[in-house]
Coordinates of C-alpha atoms in Angstrom, one line a residue:
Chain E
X1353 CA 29.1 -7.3 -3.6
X1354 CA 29.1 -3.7 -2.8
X1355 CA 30.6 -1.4 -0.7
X1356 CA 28.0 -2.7 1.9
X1357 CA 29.1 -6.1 2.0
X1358 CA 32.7 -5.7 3.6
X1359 CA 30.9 -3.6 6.6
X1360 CA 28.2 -5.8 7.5
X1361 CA 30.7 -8.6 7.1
X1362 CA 32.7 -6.5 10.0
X1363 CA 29.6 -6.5 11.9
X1364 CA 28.9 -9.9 11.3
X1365 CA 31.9 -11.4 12.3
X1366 CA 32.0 -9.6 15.6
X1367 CA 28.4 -11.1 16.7
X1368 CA 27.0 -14.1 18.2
X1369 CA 26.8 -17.5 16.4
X1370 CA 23.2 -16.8 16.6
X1371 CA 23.4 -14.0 14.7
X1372 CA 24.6 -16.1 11.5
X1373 CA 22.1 -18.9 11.8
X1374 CA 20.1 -16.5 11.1
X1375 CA 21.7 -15.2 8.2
X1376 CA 21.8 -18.7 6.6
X1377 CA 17.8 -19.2 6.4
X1378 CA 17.6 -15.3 5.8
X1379 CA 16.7 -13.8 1.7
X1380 CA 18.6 -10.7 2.2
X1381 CA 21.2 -12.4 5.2
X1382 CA 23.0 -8.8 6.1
X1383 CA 20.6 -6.3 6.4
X1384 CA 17.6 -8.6 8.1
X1385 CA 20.4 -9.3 11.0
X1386 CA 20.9 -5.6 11.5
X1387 CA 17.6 -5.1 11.9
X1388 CA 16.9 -7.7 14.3
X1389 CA 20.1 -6.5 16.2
X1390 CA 18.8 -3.2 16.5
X1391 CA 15.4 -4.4 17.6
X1392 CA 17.5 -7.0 20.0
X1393 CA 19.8 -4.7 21.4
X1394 CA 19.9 -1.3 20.1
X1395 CA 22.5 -1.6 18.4
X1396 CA 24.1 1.6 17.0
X1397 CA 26.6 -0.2 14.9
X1398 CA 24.2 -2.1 13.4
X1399 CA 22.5 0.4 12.5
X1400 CA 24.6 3.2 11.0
X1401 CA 25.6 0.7 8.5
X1402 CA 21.5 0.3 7.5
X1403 CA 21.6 4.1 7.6
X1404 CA 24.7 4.6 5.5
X1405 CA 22.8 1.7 3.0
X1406 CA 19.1 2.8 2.9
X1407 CA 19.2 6.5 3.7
X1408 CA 20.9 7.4 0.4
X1409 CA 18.9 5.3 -1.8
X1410 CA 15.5 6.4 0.1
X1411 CA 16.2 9.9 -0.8
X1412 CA 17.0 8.9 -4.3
X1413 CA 13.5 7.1 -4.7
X1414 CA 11.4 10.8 -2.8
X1415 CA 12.9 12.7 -5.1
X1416 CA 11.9 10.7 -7.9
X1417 CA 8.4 10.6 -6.6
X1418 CA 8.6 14.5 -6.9
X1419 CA 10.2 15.6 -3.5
X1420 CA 12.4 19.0 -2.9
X1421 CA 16.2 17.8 -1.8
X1422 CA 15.6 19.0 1.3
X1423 CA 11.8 17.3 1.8
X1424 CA 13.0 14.2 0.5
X1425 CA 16.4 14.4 3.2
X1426 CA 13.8 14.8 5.8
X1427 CA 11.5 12.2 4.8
X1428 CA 14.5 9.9 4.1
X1429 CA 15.6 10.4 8.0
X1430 CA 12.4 10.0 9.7
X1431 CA 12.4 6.4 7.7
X1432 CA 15.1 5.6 9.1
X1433 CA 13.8 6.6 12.4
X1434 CA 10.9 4.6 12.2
X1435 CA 13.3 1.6 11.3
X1436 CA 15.0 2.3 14.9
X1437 CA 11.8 2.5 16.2
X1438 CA 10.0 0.1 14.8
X1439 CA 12.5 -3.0 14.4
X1440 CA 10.9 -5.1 17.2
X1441 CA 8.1 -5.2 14.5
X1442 CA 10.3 -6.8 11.8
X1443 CA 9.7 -10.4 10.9
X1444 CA 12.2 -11.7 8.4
X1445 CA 9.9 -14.6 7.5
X1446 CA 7.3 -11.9 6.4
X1447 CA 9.4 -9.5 4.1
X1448 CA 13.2 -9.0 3.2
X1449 CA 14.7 -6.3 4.9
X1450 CA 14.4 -3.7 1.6
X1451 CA 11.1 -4.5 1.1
X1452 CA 10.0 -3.6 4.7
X1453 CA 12.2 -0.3 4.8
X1454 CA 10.0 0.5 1.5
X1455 CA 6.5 0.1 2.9
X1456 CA 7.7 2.1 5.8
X1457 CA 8.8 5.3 3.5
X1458 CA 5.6 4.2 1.6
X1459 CA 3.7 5.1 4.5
X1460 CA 5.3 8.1 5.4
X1461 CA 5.1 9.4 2.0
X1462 CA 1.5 9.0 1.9
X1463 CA 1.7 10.4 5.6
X1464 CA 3.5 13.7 3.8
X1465 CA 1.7 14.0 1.6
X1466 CA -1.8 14.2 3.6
X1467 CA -0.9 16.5 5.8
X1468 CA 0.4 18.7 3.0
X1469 CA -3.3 18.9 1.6
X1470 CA -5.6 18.0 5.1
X1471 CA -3.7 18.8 8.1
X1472 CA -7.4 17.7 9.9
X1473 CA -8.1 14.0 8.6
X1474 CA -6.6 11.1 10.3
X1475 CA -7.1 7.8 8.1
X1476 CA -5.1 4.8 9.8
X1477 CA -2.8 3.0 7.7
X1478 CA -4.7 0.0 6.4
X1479 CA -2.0 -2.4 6.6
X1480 CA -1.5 -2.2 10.1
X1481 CA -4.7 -4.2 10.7
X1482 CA -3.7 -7.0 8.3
X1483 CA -1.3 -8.2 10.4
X1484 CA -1.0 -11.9 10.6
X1485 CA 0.7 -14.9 12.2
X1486 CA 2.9 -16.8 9.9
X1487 CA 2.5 -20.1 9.0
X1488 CA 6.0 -22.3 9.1
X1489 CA 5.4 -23.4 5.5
X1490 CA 5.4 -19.5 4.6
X1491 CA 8.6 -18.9 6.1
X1492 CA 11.0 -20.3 2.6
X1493 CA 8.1 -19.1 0.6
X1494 CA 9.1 -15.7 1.8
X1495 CA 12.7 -16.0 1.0
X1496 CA 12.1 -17.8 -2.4
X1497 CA 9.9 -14.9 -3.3
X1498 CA 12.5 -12.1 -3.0
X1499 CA 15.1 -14.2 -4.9
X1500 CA 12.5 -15.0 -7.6
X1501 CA 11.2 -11.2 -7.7
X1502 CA 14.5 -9.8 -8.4
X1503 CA 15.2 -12.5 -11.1
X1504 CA 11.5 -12.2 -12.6
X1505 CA 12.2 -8.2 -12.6
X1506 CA 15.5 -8.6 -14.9
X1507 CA 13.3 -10.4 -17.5
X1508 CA 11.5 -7.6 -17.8
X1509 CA 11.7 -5.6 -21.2
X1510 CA 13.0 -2.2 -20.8
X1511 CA 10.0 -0.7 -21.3
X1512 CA 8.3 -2.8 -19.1
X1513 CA 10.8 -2.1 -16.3
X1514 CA 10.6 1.7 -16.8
X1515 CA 6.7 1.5 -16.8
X1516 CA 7.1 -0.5 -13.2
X1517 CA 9.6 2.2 -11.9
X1518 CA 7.7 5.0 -12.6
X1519 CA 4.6 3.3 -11.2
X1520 CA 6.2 2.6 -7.5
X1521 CA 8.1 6.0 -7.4
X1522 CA 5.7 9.1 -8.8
X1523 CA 3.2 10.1 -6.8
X1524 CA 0.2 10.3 -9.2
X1525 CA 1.7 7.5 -11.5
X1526 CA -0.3 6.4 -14.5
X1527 CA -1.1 10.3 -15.5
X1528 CA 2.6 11.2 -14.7
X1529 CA 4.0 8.3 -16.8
X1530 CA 2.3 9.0 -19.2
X1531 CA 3.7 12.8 -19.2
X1532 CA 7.4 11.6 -18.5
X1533 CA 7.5 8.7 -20.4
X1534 CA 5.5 10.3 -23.1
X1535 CA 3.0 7.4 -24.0
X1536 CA -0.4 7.1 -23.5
X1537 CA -2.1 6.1 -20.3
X1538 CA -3.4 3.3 -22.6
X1539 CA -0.4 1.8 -22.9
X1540 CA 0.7 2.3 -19.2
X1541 CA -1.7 0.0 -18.1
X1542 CA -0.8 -2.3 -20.5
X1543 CA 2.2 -2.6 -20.0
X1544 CA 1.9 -2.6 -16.3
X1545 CA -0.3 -5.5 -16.7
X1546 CA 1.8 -7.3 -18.5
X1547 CA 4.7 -6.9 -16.5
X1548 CA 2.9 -7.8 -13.1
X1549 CA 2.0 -11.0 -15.0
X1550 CA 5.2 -12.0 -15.8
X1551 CA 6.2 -11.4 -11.7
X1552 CA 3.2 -13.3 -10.8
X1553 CA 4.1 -16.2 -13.0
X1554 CA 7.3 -16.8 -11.8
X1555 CA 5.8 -17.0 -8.3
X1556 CA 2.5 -19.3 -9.2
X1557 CA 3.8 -22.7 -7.5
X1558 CA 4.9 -20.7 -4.3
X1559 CA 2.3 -21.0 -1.4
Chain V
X209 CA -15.2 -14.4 -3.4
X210 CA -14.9 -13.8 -7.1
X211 CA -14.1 -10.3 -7.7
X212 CA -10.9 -9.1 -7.4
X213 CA -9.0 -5.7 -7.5
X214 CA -7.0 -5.4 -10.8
X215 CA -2.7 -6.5 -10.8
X216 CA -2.6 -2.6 -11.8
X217 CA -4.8 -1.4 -8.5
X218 CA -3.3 -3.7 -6.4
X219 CA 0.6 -2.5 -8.1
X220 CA -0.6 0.7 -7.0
X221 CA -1.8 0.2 -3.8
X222 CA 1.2 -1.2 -2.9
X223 CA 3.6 1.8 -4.2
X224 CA 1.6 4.1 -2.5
X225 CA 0.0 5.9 -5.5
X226 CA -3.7 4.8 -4.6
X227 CA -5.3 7.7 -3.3
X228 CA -6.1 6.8 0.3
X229 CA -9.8 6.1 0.3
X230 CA -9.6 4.0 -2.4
X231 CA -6.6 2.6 -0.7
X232 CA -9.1 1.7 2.3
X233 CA -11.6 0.1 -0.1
X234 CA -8.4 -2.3 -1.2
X235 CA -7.6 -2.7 1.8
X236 CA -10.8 -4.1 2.9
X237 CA -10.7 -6.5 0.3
X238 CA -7.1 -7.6 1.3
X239 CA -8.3 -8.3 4.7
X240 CA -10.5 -11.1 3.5
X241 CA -8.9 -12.3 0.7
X242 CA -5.2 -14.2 0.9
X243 CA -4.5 -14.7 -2.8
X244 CA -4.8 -10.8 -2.9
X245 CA -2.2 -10.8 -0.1
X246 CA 0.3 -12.8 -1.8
X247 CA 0.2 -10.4 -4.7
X248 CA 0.2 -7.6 -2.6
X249 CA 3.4 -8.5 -0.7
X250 CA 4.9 -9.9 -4.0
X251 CA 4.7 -6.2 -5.4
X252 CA 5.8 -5.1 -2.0
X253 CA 8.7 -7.0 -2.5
X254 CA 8.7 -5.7 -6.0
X255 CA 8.8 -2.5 -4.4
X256 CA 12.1 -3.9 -1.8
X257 CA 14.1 -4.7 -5.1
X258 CA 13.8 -1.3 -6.5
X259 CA 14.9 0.9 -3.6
X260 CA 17.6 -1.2 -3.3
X261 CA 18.8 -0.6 -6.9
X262 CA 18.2 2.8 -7.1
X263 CA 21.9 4.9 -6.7
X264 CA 22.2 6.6 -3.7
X265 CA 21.9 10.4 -2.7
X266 CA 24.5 12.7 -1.3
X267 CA 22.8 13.2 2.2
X268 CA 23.6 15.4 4.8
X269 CA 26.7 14.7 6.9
X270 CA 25.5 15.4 10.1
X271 CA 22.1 13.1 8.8
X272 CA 23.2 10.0 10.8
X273 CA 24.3 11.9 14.4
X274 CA 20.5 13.9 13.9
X275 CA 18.8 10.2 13.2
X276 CA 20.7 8.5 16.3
X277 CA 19.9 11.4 18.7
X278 CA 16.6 11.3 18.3
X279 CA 16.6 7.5 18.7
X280 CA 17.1 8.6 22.4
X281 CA 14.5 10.7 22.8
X282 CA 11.1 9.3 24.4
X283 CA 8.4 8.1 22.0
X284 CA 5.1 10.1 22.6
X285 CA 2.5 7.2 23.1
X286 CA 0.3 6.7 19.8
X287 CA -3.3 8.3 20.0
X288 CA -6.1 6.0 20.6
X289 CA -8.1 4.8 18.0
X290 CA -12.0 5.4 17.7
X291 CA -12.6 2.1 17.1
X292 CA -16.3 1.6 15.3
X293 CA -18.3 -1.8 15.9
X294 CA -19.3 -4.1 13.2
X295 CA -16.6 -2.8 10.3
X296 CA -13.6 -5.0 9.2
X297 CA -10.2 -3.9 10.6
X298 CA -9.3 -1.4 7.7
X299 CA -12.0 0.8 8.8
X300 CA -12.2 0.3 12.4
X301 CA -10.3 3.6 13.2
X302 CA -11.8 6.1 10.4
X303 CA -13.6 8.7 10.8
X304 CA -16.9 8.3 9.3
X305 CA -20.2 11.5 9.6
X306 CA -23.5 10.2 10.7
X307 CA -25.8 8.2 8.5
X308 CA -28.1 10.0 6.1
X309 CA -31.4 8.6 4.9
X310 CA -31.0 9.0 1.2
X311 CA -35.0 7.5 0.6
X312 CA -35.0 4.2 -1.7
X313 CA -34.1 1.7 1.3
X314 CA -31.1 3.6 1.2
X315 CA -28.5 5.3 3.4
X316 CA -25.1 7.2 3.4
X317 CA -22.1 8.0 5.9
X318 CA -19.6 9.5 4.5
X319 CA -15.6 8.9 5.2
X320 CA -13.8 12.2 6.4
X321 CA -10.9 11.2 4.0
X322 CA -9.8 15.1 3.2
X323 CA -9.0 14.1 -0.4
X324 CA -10.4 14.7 -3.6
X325 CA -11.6 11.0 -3.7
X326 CA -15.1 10.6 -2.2
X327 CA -15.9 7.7 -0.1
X328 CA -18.1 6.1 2.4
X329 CA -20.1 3.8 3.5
X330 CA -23.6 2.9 2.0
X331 CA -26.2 0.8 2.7
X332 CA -29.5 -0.7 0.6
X333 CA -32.1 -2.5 1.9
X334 CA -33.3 -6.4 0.7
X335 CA -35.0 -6.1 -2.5
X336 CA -33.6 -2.3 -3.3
X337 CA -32.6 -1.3 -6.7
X338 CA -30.5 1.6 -7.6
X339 CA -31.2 3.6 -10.2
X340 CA -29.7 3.3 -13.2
X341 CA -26.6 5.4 -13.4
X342 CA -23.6 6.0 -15.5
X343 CA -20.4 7.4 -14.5
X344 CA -16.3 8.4 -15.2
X345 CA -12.7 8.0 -13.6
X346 CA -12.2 5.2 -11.1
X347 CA -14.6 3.5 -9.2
X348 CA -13.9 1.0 -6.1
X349 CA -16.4 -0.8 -4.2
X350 CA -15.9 -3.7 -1.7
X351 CA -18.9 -5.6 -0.3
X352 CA -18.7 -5.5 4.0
X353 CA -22.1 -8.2 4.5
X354 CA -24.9 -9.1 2.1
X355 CA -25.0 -8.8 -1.7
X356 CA -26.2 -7.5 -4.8
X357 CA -26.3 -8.4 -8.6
X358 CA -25.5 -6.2 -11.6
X359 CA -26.4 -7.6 -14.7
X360 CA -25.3 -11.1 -15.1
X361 CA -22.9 -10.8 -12.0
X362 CA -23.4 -11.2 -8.1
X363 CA -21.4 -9.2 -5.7
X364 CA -20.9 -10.8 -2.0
X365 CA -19.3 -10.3 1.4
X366 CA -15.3 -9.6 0.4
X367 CA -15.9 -9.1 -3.4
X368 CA -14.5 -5.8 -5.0
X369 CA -15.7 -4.1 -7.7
X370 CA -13.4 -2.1 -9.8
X371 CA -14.9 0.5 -12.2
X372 CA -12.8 2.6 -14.6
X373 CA -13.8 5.1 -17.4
X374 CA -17.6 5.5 -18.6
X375 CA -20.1 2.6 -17.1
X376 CA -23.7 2.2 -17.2
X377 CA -25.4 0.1 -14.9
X378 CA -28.2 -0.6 -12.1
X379 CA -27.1 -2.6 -9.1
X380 CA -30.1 -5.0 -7.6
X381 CA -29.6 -5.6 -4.0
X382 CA -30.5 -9.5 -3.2
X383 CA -33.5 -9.9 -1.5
X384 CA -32.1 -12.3 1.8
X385 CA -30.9 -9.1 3.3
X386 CA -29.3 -5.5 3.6
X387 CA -26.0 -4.9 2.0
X388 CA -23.0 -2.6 3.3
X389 CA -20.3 -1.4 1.0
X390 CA -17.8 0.7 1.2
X391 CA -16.6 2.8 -2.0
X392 CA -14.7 5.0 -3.0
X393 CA -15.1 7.4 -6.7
X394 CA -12.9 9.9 -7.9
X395 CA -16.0 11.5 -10.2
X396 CA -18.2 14.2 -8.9
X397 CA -21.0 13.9 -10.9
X398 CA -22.6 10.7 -12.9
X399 CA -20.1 8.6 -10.2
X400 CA -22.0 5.6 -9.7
X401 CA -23.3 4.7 -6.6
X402 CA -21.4 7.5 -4.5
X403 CA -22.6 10.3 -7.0
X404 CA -26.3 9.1 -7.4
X405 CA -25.8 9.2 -3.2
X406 CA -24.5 13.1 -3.5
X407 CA -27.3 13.7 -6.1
X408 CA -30.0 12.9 -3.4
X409 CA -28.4 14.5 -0.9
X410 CA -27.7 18.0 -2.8
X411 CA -31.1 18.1 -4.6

């Protein structure tokens, strides 16, 4: 456990019982809870530990995707806006707590990056219309998932995991990979293939 | 439905490197097909697991008192959408230019997208072959109603057809009624459908 597990612990132990029934059936137990007690009850606490967590490591993964220091501190903070903002939206049985402070940076860094280039077009973000109710059967499919991506993604050959890094952080991957990691474009998707195989076998017998 | 985007496309789509029009045509595809879905959100999750291993940033000190202030501030209420009849949810709010006869049974409305990735809409009447075409770079179509065949292969409602590198073929649109597509090309000219579209409409 990191640094992060003593403060959410702090937090933890000064909420509601409810709070940790929740963090039983929970993938990622800590930082789900602080969402869902900032969406709850604006909670400041709550979330200046997600901030002190995520906000670092978001402005790690802009730079990497080509960002200035200071673009990708921006970006990094209007993420964690949006997490303020938008964690009434945040279903734990849908997506672990990392995973749906990713797609939000995701968004805005496709967001950025439009109105770099097109200041005039509008397209809506398409994932906002695939929203869906859950099904109760989905619910520990979700939370086996994240447990069995993480442990599929440590299988991975090194090559293989460098490929899938540099896929999800630069902003024109495969031609960029193939630049950084010096080998061809060929072998990118290859490997990328191959790797996303791997990930998708070790989910095959989830719903 | 038997076409499906690539695990690449769809690793991509969900990082964010698609371009954004070709992001819509996945998108449209996602919206009608839940095995595509649970991919999706697996590389999502994929996604989850690598921010949280990356090593953190020094960020600015006064980062967290900027974030929480503006928590307080009022949200401005979002713009409404221009919502267009008959398209699946991933298209509802585009922005899409009028509809061009193109001749052939055919016709053409383009996506104001802004990027270097052409898209839009297009339409072929029952019966309607395209001519035959070849084309480079990336190629995504998704079928929105009716179908079409391309060699030994048929195309319905939901399918997606992924395209990449040079390509010769002549789509057939089945005779039982029109088909709607959306697709998106990151060729200029000899793109498949899209540039044999442009060619008709520049000529």
């Amino acid at each position: 456990m990191n640094a992060f597990g003593t403060l959410a612990g702090r937090w933890l132990a000064s909420s509601s019982p409810g709070a940790w029934a929740q963090v039983m059936t929970t993938p990622d137990p800590g930082f789900a809870a602080l969402i869902l007690a900032v969406a709850e009850h604006a909670d400041r606490e709550a979330f200046s530990i997600l901030f002190r967590h995520f906000a670092p490591r978001l402005k790690t993964m802009l730079m990497r995707g080509g960002a200035s220091g200071q673009a990708a501190e921006e970006l990094a903070q209007e993420t964690m806006l949006l997490v303020w903002r938008k964690a009434g939206q945040f279903d734990p049985e849908k997506a672990g707590a990392s995973t749906w402070i990713f797609t939000i940076a995701r968004n805005l860094r496709i967001d950025a990056f439009r109105r770099e280039r097109h200041p005039d077009t509008l397209l809506p973000d398409p994932s906002e219309a695939l929203e869906e109710p859950v099904r109760a059967d989905q619910v520990l499919a979700t939370a086996e998932r994240d447990v069995r991506v993480r442990a599929a993604m440590e299988t991975l050959s090194p090559e293989q995991a460098d490929v899938v890094r540099a896929a999800y952080f630069l902003d024109q991957p495969h031609a960029e990979i193939e630049k950084q990691l010096g080998i061809p474009l060929g072998t990118v998707k290859s490997r990328l293939r191959l790797a996303m195989t791997k990930l998708r076998a070790a989910l095959e017998d989830l719903a | 439905m038997r076409h499906h985007p690539t695990e690449t496309t769809l690793a991509a789509y969900a990082g964010g490197a698609l371009p954004e029009p070709m992001g819509l045509v996945v998108a449209t595809h996602l919206f009608g097909c839940p095995a595509c879905r649970r991919l999706t959100a697996m590389a999502e999750a994929v996604g989850g697991t690598l921010l949280e291993d990356l090593p953190p940033a020094a960020i600015d000190d006064d980062a967290l008192a900027l974030v929480l202030a503006r928590t307080e501030r009022p949200v401005a209420p979002a713009k409404p959408s221009r919502l267009q009849g008959g398209l699946p949810p991933p298209l509802n709010a585009c922005s899409f230019g009028p509809w061009r006869r193109l001749g052939l049974g055919l016709r053409w409305r383009a996506l104001n997208s802004g990027s270097h990735v052409q898209a839009g809409l297009l339409e072929g009447a029952p019966g309607k072959s395209l001519p035959r075409h070849s084309h480079a770079g990336m190629e995504l179509t998704c079928v929105i109603a009716g179908s079409f065949r391309d060699g030994h292969e048929r195309y319905v409602a939901g399918d997606l057809v992924e395209i990449e590198g040079e390509h010769r073929h002549q789509p057939i649109i089945d005779a039982s009624g029109p088909c709607l597509c959306i697709i998106a090309t990151e060729g200029v000219k000899f793109s498949g459908l899209l540039g044999f579209a442009q060619r008709l409409l520049t000529d």
